[in-house]
Each structure stands twice: as structure tokens, then as C-alpha cells.
Tab-separated table of C-alpha atoms in Angstrom:
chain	number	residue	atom	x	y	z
A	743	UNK	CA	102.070	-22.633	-19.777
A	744	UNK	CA	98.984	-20.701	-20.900
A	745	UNK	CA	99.462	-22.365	-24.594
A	746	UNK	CA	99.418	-25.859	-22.837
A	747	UNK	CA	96.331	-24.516	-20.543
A	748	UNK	CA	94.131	-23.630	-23.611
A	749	UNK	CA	94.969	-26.615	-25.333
A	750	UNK	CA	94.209	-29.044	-22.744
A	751	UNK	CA	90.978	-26.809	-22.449
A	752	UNK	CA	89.568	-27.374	-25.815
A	753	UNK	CA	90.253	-30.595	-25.339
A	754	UNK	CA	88.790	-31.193	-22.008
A	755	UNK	CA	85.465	-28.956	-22.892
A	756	UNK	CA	84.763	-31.111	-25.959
A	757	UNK	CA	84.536	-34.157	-23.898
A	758	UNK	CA	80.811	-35.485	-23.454
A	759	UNK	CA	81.697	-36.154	-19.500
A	760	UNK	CA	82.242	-32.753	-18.673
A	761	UNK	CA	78.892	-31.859	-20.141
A	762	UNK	CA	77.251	-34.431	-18.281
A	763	UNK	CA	78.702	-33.330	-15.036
A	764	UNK	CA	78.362	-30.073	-15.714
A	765	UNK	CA	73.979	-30.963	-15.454
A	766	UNK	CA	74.364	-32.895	-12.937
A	767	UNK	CA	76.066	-30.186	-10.528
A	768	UNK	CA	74.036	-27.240	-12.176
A	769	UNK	CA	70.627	-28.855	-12.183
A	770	UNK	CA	67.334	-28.576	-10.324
A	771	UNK	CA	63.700	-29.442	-10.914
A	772	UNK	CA	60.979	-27.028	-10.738
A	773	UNK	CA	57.731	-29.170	-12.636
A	774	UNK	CA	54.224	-28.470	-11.260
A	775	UNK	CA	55.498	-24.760	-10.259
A	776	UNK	CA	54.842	-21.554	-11.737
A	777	UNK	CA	57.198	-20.911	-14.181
A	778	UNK	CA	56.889	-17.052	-14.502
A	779	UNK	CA	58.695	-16.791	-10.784
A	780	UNK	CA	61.490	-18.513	-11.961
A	781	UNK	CA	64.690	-17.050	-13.518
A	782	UNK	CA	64.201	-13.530	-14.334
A	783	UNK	CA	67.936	-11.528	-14.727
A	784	UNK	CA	66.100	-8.803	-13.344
A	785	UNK	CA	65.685	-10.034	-10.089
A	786	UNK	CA	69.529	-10.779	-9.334
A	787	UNK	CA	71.032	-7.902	-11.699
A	788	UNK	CA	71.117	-4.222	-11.607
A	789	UNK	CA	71.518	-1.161	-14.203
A	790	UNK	CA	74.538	0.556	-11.154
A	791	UNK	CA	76.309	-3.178	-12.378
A	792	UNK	CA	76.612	-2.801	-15.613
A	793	UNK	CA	79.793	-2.031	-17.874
A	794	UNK	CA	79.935	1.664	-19.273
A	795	UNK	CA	79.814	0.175	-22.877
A	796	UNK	CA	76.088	-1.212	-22.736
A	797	UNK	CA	74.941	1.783	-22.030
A	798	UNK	CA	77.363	3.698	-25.262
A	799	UNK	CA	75.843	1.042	-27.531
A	800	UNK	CA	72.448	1.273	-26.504
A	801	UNK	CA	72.619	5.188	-26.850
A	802	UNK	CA	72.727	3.542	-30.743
A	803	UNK	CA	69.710	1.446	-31.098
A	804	UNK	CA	67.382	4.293	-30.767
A	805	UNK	CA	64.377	2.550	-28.930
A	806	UNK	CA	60.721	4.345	-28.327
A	807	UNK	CA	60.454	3.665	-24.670
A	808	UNK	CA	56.378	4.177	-24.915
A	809	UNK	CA	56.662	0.975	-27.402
A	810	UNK	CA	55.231	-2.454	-25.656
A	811	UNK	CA	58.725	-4.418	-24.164
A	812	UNK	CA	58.207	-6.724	-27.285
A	813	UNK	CA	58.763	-4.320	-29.569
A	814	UNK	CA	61.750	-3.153	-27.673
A	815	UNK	CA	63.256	-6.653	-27.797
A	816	UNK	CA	63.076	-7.305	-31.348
A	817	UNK	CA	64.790	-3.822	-32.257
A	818	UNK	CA	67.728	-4.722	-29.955
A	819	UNK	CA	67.981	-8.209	-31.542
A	820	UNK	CA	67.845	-6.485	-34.899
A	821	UNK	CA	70.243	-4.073	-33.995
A	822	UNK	CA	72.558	-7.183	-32.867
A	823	UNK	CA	71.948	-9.150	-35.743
A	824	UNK	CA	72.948	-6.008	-38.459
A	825	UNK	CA	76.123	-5.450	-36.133
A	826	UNK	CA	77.336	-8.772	-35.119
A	827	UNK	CA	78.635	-11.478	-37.511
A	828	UNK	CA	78.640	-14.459	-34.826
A	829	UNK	CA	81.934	-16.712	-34.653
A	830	UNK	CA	83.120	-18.759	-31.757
A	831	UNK	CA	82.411	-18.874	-28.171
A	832	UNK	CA	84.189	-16.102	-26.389
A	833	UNK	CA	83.856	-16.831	-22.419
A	834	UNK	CA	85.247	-13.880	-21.623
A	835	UNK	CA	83.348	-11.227	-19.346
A	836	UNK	CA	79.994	-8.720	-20.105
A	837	UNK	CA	82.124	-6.214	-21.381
A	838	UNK	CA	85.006	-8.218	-23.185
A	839	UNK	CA	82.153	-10.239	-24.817
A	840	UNK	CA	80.217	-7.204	-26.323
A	841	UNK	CA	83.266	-5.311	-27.734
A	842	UNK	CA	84.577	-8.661	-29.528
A	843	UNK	CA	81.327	-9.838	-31.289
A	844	UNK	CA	80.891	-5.731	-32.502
A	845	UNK	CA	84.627	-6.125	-33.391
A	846	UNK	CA	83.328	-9.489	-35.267
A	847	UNK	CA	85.781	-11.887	-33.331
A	848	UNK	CA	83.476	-14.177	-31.934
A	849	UNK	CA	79.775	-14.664	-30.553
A	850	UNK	CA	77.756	-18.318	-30.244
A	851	UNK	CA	73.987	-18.095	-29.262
A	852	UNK	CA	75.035	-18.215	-25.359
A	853	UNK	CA	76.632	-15.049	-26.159
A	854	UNK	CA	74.035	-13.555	-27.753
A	855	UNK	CA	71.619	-14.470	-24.834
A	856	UNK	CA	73.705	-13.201	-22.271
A	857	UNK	CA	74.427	-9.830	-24.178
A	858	UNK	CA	70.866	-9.370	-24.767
A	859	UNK	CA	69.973	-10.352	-21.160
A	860	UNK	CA	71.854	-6.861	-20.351
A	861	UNK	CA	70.270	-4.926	-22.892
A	862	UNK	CA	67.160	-5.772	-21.654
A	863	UNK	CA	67.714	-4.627	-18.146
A	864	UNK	CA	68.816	-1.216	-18.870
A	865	UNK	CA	66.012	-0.755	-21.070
A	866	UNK	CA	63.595	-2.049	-18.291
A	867	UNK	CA	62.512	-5.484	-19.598
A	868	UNK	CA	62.111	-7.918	-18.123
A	869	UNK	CA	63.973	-10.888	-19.347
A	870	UNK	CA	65.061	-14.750	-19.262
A	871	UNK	CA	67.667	-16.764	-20.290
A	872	UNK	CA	66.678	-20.249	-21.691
A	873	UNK	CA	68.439	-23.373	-22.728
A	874	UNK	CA	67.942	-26.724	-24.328
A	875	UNK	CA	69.662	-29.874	-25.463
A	876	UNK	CA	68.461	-33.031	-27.356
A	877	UNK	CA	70.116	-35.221	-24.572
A	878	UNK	CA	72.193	-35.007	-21.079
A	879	UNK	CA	75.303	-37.139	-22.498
A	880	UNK	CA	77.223	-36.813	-25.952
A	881	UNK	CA	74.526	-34.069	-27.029
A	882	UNK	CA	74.012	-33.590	-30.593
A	883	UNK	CA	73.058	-29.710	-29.791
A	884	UNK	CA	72.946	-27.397	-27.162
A	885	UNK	CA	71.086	-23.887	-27.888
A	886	UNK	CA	70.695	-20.471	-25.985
A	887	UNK	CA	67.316	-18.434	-26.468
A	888	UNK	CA	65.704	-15.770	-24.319
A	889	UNK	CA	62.470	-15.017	-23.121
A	890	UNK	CA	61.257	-11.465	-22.440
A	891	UNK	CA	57.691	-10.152	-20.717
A	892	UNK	CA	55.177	-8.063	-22.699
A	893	UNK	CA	52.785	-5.584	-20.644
A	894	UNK	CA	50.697	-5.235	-23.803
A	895	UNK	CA	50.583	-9.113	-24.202
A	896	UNK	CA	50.565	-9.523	-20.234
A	897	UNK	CA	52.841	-12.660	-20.926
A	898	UNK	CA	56.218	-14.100	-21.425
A	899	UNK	CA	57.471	-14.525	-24.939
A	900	UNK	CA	60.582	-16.439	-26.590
A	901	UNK	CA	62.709	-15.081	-28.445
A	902	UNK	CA	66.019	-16.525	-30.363
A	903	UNK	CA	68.577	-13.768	-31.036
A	904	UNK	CA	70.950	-15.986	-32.385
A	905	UNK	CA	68.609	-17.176	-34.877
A	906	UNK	CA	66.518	-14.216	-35.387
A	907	UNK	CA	63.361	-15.719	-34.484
A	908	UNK	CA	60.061	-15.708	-32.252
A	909	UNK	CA	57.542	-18.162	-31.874
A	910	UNK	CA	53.369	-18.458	-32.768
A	911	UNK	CA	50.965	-20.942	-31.950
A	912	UNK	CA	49.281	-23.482	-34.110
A	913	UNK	CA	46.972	-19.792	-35.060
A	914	UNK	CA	50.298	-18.316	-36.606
A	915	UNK	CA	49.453	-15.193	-34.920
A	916	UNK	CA	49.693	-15.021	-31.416
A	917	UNK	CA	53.652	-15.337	-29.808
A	918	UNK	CA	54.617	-18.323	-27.404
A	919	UNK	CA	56.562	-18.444	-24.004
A	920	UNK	CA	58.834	-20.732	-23.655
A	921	UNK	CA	56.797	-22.909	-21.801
A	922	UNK	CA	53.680	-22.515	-24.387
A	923	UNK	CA	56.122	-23.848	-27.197
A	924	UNK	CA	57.718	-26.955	-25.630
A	925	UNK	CA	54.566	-27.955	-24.777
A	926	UNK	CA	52.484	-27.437	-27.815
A	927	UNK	CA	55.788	-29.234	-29.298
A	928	UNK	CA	55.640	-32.016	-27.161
A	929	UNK	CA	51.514	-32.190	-28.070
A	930	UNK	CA	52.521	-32.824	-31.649
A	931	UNK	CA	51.809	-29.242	-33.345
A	932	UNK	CA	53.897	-27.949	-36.117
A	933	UNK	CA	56.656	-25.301	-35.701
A	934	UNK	CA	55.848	-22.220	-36.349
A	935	UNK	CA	58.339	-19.176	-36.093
A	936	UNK	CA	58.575	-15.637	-37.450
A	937	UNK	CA	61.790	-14.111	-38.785
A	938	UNK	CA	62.268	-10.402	-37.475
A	939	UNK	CA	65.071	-9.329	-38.923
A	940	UNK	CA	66.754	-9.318	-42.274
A	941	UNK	CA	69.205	-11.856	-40.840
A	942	UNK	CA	68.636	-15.179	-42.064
A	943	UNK	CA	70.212	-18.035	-40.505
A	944	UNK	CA	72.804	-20.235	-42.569
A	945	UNK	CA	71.182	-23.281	-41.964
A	946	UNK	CA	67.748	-22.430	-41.509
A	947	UNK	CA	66.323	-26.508	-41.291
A	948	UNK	CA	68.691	-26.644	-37.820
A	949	UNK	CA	65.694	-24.513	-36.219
A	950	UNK	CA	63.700	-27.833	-36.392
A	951	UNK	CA	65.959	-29.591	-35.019
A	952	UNK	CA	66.774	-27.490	-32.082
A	953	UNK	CA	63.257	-26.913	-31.268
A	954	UNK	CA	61.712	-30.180	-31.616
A	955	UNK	CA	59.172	-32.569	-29.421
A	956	UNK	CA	62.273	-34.113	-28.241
A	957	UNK	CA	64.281	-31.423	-27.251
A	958	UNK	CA	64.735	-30.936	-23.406
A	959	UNK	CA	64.098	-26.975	-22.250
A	960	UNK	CA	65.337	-25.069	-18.656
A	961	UNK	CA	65.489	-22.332	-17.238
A	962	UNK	CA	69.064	-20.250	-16.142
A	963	UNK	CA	68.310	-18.948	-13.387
A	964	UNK	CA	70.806	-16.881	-10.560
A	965	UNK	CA	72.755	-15.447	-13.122
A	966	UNK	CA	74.509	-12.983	-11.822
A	967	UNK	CA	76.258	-10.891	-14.251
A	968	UNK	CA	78.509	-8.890	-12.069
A	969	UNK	CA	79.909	-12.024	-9.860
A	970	UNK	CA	80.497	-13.727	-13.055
A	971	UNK	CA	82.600	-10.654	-14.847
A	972	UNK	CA	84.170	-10.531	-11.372
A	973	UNK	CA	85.451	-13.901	-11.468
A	974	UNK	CA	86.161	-14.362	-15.168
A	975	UNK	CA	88.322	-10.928	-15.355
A	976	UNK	CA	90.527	-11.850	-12.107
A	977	UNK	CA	91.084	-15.502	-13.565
A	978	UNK	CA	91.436	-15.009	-17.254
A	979	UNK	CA	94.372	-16.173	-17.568
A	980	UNK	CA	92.838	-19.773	-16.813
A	981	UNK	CA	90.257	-21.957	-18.685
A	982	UNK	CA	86.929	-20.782	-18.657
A	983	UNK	CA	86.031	-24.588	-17.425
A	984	UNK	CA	88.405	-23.954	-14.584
A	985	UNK	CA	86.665	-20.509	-13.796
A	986	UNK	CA	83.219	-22.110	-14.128
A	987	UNK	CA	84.570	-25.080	-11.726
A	988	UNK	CA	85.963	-22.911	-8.747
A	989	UNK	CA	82.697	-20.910	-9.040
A	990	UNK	CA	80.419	-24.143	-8.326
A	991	UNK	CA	82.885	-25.015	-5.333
A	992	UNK	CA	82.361	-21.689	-3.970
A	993	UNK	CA	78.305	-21.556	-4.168
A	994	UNK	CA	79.022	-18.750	-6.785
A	995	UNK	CA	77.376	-20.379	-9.588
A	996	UNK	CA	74.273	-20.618	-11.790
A	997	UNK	CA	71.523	-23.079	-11.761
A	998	UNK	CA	69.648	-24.817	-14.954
A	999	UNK	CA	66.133	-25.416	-13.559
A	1000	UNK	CA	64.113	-27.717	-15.274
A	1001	UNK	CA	60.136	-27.321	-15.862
A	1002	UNK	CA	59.261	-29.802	-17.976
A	1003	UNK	CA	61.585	-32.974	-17.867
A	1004	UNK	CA	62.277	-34.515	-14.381
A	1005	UNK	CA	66.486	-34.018	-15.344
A	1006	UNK	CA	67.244	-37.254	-12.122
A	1007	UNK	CA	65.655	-39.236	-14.698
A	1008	UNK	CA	66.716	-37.864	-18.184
A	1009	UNK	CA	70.366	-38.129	-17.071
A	1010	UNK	CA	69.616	-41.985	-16.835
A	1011	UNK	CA	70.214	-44.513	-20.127
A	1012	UNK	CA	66.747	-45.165	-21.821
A	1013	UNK	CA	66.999	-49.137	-20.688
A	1014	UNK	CA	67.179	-47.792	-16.802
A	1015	UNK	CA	64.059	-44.965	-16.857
A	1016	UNK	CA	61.380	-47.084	-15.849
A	1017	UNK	CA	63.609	-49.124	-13.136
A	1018	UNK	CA	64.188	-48.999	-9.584
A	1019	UNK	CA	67.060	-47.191	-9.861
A	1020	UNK	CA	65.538	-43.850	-10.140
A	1021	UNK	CA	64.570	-43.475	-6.735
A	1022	UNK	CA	68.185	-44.890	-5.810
A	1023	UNK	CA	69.791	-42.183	-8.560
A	1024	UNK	CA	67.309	-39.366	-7.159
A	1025	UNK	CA	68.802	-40.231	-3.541
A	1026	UNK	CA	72.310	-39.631	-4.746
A	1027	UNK	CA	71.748	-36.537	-6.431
């Protein structure tokens, strides 16, 4: 029965509908709002929550606590980088997740987000998870990244674990939010990004692709990492989709907020944008 379970779930998660769905029941809008309220793990998470191991492993990385929360962020992402090979998604709780990417059995860039997310907290930054995809139905890509906050900077800054990376302006100098880099994207500057580590991604030319003028950015916000090991570690012997799906019908879930892209009118065909229907499609959802 479980054999027939994961099979049908591989199957069922590759199919463009569920990700399409999945949006449509996840998503709100946020545009015209400040974006620095929105999403912070820090808000909805605390250190008494977290598994035993996060705080073993961090024990490891050896931060300076007087250093400026950017510095902070880009030895832990080091520190993951040297230690953890990447593979395939895992889905599997906080504490399952960590112990199989050290063990090198696993680890996409949601992973990495949602490790780091926890790494952040005990070490008091304050932190965001991000994603973005190239289009609401049969996406090319979807992508993780985080955001932390710098006191010395006195602003939000992305960072990519999974990829090794943060972001400078059209200067080259100066680090971007999130925010600051979709939109100087979307204004038609280059790309710039900075490698911090001496990880170096296989296929370095997918960075432009992911973060492009075209790509479509939110925000995951209500994450809530102890409801979510709760549920995944009492059900894992089902699907993660499955998990995920009694989670929405119980309120339990996460949100993707969008700040840039209106996502009512994104999750419409091209031919239909400009047409009545939006209101009508708006209404519905």
C-alpha cells in the first residue's frame, strides 16, 4: 500500500494542475503595502520549538555574535554549502530534513530555505522565506531564496543558499532585498550577484533564468515550523501532497503573498488579462 501511495504521489505532484491549485488555495495579494511587515519566521516561530539537533549543529558553525546579522547569514550558508551536497526533495520534518541533507540523502533549495529559516532564529536574525516561478501553470521553474535583516545595513537583504548567492544593485556594491531586486529587474537593469562561498553552482547560467524581469516573486508567510513537523511526523506514512492537503482543509497552512504581481490575474491565460473576466475571476477567488 505505501509502495502504491508513493508512486501515485510522484505522479500526482508532477502534474501542472496540482501546482496551479496549489496557488490558487495558498495565495494572497499584498501590492501597495509595506513589505517589511510581511512574512518574517520570527514572528510565528520560537527558539523553545525547535529540534535539539539545530542547536548541536549550530554549536559547529562558530558564529561572532557581535558580527552585523549579514555576516552571520552568509557563514551559516557557507557552513551549509561545505556540509551539504543537495539531492532531491525530502518533505520530511525540521529535524528529519537536517540530518538527511548532512547525511547527503537529499536537499532542493526549499530545503535549504527552510533549514536556514531555523538557523536564523536561534541565532537571532531575523529572516524570510521567498519564492518565485516563471508562470502559475506548467512552470518551467520554481525557486526557494531567503531574505534576512541587517542592523548595520538597517534593511532586508536576499540571499540564495541553494545557490550560494546575494544580490547588488546596478553600483555592484550595495546588497538588494528582495523587493529592491525584482524591481530593479523588472526596470531593465542587469543581474548582478556575488558568490560567498566556495560552492559554485553546476549550472551557473540557470541564475539568470530564475531571477529574471519575468520571473514572478512572493512572500511565505505563516510558516509555522512546529505545526508543520507536527503534522508531517504523525502522517508520514502518507504523501507529503496529502499532508499539505489536510493541512489547507484544516486552516493549518501557509500562505504565498504576493507584492508585486496581482496573482487573480497572473493565474489567467495571456489572451484573457486585459478582459472582463478578471473582475468575474477575482469574485470567485
Amino acid at each position: 500500500m505505501k509502495g502504491f501511495l508513493t508512486k501515485a504521489s510522484k505522479i500526482i505532484l508532477r502534474h501542472p494542475f496540482l501546482y496551479l491549485m496549489r496557488y490558487i488555495l495558498l495565495s494572497k495579494n499584498n501590492q501597495g503595502e509595506s513589505v517589511d511587515a510581511v512574512g518574517c519566521f520570527n514572528d510565528v516561530n520560537t527558539v523553545l520549538e525547535i529540534p535539539k539537533v539545530y542547536f548541536d549543529i549550530n554549536q559547529q558553525i562558530n558564529l561572532h555574535q557581535e558580527t552585523d546579522e549579514l555576516e552571520k547569514a552568509i557563514e551559516i550558508g557557507r557552513f551549509l554549502r561545505k556540509n551539504i551536497p543537495g539531492g532531491a526533495g525530502l518533505g520530511l520534518s525540521s529535524e528529519q530534513t537536517l540530518q538527511k541533507m548532512l547525511d547527503g540523502k537529499g536537499g532542493v533549495c526549499s530545503d535549504f530555505s527552510q533549514i536556514f529559516n531555523i538557523f536564523c532564529l536561534i541565532n537571532q536574525i531575523k529572516v524570510k522565506e521567498w519564492g518565485c516561478i516563471d508562470r502559475f501553470y506548467k512552470t518551467r521553474f520554481g525557486h526557494s531564496f531567503n531574505e534576512i535583516y541587517s542592523t548595520a545595513k538597517k534593511k532586508w537583504i536576499a540571499i540564495d543558499i541553494h545557490k550560494s548567492v546575494i544580490f547588488a544593485g546596478p553600483d555592484n556594491v550595495n546588497p538588494l532585498s528582495a523587493l529592491e531586486l525584482f524591481t530593479s529587474l523588472r526596470n531593465g537593469n542587469q543581474l548582478n550577484f556575488i558568490l560567498f562561498s566556495a560552492y559554485i553552482p553546476i549550472k551557473l547560467e540557470r541564475i539568470y533564468s530564475v531571477y529574471s524581469k519575468t520571473t514572478i516573486p512572493f512572500v511565505i508567510s505563516n510558516y509555522k515550523n512546529k505545526v508543520y513537523d507536527y503534522f508531517l511526523n504523525k502522517f508520514k506514512k502518507f504523501p507529503p501532497f496529502m499532508i499539505n492537503g489536510l493541512m489547507i482543509l484544516l486552516g493549518k497552512n501557509h500562505d504565498f503573498v504576493f507584492i508585486l504581481d496581482n496573482y487573480k490575474v497572473k493565474l489567467l491565460p495571456k489572451p484573457l488579462r486585459n478582459l472582463n473576466l478578471i473582475s468575474f475571476f477575482s469574485f470567485i477567488f
